[in-house]
JSON list of C-alpha atoms in Angstrom, two decimals:
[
{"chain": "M", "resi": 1, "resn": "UNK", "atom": "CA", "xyz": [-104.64, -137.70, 44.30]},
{"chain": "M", "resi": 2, "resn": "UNK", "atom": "CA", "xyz": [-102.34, -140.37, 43.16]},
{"chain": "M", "resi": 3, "resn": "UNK", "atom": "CA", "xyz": [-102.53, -141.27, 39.11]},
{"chain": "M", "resi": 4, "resn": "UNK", "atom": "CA", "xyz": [-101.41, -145.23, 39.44]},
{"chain": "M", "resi": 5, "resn": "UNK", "atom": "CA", "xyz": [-99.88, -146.28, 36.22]},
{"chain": "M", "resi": 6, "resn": "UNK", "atom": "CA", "xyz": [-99.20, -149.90, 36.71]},
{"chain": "M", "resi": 7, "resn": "UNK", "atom": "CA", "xyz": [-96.60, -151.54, 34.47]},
{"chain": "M", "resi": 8, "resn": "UNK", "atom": "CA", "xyz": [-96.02, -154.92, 34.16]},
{"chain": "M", "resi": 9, "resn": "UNK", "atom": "CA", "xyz": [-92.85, -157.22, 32.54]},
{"chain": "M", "resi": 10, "resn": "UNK", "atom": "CA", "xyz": [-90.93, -159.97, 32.81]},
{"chain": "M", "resi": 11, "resn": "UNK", "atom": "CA", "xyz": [-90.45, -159.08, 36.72]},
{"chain": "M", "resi": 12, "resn": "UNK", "atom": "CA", "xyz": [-93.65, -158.05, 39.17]},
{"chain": "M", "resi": 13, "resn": "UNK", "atom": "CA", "xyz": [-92.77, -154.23, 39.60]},
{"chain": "M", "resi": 14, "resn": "UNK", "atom": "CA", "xyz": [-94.96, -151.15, 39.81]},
{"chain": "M", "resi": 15, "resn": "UNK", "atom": "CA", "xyz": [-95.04, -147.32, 38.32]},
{"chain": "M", "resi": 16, "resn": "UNK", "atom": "CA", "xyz": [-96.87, -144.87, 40.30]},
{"chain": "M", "resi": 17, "resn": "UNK", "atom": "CA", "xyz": [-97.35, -141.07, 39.44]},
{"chain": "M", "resi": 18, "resn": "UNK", "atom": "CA", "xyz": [-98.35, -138.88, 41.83]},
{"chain": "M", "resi": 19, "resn": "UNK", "atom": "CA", "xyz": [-98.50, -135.60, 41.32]},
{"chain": "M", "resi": 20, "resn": "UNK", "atom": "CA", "xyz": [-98.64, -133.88, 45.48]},
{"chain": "M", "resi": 21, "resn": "UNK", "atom": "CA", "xyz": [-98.67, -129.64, 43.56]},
{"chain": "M", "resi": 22, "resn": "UNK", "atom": "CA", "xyz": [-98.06, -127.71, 40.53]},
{"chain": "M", "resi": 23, "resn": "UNK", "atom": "CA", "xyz": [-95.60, -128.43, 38.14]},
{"chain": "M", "resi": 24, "resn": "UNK", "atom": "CA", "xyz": [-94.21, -131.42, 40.70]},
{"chain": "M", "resi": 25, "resn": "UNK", "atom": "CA", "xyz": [-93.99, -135.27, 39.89]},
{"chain": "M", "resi": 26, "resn": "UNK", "atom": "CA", "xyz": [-93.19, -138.36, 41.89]},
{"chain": "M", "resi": 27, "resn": "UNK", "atom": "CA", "xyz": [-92.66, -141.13, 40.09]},
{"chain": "M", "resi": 28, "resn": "UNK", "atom": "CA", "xyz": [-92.36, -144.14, 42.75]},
{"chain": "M", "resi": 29, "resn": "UNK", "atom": "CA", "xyz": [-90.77, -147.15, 41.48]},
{"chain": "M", "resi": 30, "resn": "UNK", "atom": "CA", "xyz": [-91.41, -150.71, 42.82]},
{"chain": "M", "resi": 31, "resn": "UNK", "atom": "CA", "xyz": [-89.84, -154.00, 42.55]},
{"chain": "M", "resi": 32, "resn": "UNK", "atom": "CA", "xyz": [-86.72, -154.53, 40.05]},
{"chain": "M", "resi": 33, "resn": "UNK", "atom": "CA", "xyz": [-85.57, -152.08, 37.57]},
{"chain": "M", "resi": 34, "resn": "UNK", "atom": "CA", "xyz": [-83.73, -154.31, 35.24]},
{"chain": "M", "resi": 35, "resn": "UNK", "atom": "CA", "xyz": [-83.08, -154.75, 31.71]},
{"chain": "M", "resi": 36, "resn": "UNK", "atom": "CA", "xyz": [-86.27, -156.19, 30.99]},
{"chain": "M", "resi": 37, "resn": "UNK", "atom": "CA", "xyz": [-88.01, -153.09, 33.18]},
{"chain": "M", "resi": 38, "resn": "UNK", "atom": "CA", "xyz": [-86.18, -150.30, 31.64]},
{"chain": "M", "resi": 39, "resn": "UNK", "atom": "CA", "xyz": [-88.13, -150.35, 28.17]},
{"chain": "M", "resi": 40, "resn": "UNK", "atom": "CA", "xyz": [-91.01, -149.70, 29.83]},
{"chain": "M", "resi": 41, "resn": "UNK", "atom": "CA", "xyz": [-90.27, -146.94, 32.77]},
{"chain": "M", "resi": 42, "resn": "UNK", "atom": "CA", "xyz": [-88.16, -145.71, 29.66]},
{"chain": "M", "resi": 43, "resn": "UNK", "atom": "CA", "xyz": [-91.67, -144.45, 27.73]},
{"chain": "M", "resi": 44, "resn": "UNK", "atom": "CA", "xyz": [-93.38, -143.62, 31.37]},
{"chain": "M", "resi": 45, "resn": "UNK", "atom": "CA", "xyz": [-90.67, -140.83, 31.18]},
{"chain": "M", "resi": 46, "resn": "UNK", "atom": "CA", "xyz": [-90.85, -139.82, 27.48]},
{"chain": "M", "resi": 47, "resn": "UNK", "atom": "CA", "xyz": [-94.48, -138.95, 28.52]},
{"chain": "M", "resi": 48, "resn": "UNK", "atom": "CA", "xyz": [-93.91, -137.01, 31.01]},
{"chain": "M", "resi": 49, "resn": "UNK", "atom": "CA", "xyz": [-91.30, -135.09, 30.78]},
{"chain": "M", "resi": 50, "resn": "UNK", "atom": "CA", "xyz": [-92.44, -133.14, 28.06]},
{"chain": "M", "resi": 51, "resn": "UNK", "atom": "CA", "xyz": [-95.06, -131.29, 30.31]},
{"chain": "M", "resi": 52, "resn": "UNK", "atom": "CA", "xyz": [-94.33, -127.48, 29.82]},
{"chain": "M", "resi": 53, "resn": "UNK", "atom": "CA", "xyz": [-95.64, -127.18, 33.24]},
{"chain": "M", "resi": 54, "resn": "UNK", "atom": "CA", "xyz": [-93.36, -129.75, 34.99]},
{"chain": "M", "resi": 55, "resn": "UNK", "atom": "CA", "xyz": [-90.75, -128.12, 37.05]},
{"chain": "M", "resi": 56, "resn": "UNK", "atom": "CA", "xyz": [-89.52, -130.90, 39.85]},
{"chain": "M", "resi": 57, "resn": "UNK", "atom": "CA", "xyz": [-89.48, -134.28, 38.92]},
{"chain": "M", "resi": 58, "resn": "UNK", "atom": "CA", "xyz": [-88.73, -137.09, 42.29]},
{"chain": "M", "resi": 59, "resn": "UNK", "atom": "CA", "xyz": [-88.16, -140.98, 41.25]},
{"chain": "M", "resi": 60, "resn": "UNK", "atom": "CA", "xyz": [-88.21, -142.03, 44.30]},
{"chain": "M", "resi": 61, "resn": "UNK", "atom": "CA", "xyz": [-86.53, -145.62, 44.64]},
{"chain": "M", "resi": 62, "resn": "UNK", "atom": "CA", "xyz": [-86.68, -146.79, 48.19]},
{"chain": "M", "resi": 63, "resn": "UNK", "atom": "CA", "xyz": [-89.45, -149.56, 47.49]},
{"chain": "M", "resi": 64, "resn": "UNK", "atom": "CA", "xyz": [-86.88, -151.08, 44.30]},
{"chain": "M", "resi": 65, "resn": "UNK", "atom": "CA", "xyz": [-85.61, -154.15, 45.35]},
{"chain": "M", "resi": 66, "resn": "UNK", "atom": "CA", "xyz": [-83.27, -155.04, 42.50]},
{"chain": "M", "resi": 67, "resn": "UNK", "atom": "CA", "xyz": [-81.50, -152.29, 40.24]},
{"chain": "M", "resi": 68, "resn": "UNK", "atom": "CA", "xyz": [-78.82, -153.20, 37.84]},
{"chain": "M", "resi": 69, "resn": "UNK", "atom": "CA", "xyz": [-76.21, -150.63, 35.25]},
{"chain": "M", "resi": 70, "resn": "UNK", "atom": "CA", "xyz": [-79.15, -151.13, 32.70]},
{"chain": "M", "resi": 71, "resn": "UNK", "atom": "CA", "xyz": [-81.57, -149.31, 35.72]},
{"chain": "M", "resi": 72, "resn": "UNK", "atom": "CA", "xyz": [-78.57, -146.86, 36.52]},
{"chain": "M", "resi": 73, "resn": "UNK", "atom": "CA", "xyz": [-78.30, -145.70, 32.54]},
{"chain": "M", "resi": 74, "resn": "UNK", "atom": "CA", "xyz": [-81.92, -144.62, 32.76]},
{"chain": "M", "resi": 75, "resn": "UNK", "atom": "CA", "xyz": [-81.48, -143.10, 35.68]},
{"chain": "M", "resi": 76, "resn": "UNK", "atom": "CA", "xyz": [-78.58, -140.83, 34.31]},
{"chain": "M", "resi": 77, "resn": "UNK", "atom": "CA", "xyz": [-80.67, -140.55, 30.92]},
{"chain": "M", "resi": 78, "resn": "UNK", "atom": "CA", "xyz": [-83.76, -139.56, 32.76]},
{"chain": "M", "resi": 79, "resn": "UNK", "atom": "CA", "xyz": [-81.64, -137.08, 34.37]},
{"chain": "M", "resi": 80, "resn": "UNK", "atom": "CA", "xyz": [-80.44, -135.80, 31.38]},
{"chain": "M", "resi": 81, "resn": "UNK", "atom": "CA", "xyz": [-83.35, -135.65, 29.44]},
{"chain": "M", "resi": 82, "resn": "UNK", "atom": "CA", "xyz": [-85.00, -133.24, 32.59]},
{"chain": "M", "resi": 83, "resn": "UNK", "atom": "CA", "xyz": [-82.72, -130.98, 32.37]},
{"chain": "M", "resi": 84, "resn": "UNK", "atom": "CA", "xyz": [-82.87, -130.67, 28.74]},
{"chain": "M", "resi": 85, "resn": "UNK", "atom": "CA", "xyz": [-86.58, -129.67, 29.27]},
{"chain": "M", "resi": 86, "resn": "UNK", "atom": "CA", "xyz": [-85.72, -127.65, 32.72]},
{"chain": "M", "resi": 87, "resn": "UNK", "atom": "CA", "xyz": [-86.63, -130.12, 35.13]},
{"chain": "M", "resi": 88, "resn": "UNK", "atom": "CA", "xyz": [-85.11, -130.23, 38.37]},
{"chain": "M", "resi": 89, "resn": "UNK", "atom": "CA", "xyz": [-84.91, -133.97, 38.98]},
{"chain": "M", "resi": 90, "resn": "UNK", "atom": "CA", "xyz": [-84.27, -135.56, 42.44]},
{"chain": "M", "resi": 91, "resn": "UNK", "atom": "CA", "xyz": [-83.50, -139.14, 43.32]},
{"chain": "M", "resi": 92, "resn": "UNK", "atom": "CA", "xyz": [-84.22, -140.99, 46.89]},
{"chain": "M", "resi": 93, "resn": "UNK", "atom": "CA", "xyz": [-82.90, -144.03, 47.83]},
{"chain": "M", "resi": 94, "resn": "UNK", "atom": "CA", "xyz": [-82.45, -143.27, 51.53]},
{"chain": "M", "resi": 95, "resn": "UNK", "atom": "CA", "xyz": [-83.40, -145.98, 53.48]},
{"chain": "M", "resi": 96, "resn": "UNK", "atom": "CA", "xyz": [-82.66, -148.25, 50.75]},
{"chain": "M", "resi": 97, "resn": "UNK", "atom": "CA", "xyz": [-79.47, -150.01, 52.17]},
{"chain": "M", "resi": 98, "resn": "UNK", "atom": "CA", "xyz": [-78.83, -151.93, 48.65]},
{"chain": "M", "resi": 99, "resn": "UNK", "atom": "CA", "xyz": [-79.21, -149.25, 46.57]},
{"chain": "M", "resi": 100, "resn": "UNK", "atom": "CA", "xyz": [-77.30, -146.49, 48.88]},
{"chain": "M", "resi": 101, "resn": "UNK", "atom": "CA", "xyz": [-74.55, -148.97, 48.54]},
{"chain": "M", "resi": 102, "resn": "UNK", "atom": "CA", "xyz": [-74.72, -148.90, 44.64]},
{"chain": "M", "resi": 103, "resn": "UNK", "atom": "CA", "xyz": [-75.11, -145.67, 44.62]},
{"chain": "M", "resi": 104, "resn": "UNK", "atom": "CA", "xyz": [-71.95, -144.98, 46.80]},
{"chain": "M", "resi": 105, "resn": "UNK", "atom": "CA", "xyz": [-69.97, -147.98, 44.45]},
{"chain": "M", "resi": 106, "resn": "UNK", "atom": "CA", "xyz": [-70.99, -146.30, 40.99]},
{"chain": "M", "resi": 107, "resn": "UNK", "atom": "CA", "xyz": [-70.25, -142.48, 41.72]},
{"chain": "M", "resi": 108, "resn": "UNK", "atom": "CA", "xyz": [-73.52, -142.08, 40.48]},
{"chain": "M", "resi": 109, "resn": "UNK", "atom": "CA", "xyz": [-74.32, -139.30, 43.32]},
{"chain": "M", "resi": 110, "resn": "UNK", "atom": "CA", "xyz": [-71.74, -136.70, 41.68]},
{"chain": "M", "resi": 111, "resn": "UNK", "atom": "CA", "xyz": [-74.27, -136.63, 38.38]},
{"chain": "M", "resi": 112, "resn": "UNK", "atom": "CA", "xyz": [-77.74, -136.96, 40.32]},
{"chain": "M", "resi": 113, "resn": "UNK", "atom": "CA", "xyz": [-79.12, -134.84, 42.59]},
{"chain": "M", "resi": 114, "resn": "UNK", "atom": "CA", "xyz": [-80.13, -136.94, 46.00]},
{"chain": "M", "resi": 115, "resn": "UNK", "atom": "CA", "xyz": [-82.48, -136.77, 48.48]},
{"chain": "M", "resi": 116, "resn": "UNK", "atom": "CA", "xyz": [-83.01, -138.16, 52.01]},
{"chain": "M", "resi": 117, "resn": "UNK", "atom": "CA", "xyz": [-87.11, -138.13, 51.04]},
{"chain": "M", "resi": 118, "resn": "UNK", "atom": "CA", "xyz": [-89.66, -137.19, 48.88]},
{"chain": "M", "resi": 119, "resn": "UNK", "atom": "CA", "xyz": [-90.81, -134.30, 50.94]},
{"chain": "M", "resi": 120, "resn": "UNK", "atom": "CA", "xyz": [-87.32, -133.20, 51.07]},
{"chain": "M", "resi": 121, "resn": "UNK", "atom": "CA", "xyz": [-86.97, -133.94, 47.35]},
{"chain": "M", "resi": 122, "resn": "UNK", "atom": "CA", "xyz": [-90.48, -131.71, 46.31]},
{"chain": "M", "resi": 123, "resn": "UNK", "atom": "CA", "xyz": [-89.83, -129.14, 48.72]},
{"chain": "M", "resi": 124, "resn": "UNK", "atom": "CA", "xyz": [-89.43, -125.51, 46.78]},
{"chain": "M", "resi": 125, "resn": "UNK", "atom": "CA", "xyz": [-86.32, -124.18, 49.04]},
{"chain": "M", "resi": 126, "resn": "UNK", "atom": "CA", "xyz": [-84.06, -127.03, 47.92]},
{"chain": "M", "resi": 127, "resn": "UNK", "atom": "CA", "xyz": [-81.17, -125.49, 45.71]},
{"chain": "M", "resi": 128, "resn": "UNK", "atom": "CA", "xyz": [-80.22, -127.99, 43.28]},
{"chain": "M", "resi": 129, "resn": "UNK", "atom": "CA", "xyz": [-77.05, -129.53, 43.07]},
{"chain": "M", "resi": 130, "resn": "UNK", "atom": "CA", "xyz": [-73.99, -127.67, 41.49]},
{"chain": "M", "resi": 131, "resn": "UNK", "atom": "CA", "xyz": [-73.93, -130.05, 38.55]},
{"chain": "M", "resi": 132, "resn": "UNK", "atom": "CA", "xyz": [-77.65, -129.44, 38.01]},
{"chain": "M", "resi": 133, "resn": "UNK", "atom": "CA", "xyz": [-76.81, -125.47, 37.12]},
{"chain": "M", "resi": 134, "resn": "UNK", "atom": "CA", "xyz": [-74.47, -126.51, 34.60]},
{"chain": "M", "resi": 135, "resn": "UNK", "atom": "CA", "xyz": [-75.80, -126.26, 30.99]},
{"chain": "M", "resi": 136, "resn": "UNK", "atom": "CA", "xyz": [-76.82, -129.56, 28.87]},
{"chain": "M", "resi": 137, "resn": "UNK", "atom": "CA", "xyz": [-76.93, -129.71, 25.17]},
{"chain": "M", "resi": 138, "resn": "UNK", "atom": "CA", "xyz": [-80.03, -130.35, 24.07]},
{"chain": "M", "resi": 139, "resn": "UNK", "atom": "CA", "xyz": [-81.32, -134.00, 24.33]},
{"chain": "M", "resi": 140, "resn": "UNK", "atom": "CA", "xyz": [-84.32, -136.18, 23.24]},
{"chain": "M", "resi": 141, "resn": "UNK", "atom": "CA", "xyz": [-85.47, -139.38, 23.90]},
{"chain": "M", "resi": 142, "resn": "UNK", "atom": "CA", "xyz": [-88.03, -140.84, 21.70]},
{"chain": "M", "resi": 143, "resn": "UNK", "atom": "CA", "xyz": [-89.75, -144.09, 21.28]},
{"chain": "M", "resi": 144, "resn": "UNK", "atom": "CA", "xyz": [-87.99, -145.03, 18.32]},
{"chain": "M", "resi": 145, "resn": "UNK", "atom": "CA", "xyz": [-84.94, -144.49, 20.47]},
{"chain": "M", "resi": 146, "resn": "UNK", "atom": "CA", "xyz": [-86.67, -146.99, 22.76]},
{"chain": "M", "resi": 147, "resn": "UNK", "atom": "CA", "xyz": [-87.34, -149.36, 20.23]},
{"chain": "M", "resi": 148, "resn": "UNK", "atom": "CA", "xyz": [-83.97, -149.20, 19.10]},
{"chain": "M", "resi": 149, "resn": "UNK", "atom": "CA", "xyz": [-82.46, -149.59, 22.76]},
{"chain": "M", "resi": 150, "resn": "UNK", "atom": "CA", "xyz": [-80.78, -146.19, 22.47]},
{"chain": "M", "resi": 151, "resn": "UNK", "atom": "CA", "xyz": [-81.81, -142.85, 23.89]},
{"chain": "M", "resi": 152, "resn": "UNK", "atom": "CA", "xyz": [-79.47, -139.97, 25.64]}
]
């Protein structure tokens, strides 16, 4: 069953949750994820990553058409905040010719774990990546943060 959470800002973009098993969430992003977008996907995560039960977490970007540094920030916050909680997070943008070229340009693939899909990214024999062993002091993310425009 798919829980549809549908955001909308300045630009026409979607958040969907789905949650396919146990302790395993894709959150499917689509349109632009821009600095008018961020605010809001921002507190999307803040609620769900706090889920005792969540173990895997896939953001799964291949229907974004537009991501800019403000879109990559939450992506390494997000990624930071999981593994504060012990969240294996995953990233896809295969198929995503824009973004697999930002994401080669920015170097952003040595701090996120990627994916060529979502089953590959929710499957439970993936090891994560060595970066995603290595401990992370402990990090929040609130909604005063948000307010603010700060987080981790």
């Amino acid at each position: 069953m798919v829980e549809e959470d549908r955001m909308s800002g300045h630009h026409a973009a979607d958040v969907l949750v789905d949650r396919p098993g146990p302790g395993i969430v894709v959150l499917r992003i689509v349109g632009e994820v821009d600095a008018a977008r961020v605010p809001e996907l921002r507190r999307t995560v803040i609620a769900l990553v706090p889920d005792p039960a969540l173990t895997r977490l896939c953001v799964d970007l291949t229907a974004v058409g537009y991501l800019d540094s403000h879109g990559l920030d939450l992506l390494v916050r997000t990624h930071r905040l999981a593994r504060a909680h012990g969240i294996d997070m995953r990233v896809v943008v295969s198929g995503n010719r824009a973004l697999e070229r930002l994401v080669a340009v920015s170097g952003i693939e040595r701090v996120l774990h990627l994916a060529d899909d979502v089953t590959q990214a929710i499957a439970p024999d993936t090891e994560p990546a060595e970066h995603d062993r290595a401990p992370t002091p402990h990090t929040t993310w609130t909604a005063r943060d948000d307010e603010r425009g700060e987080g981790p």
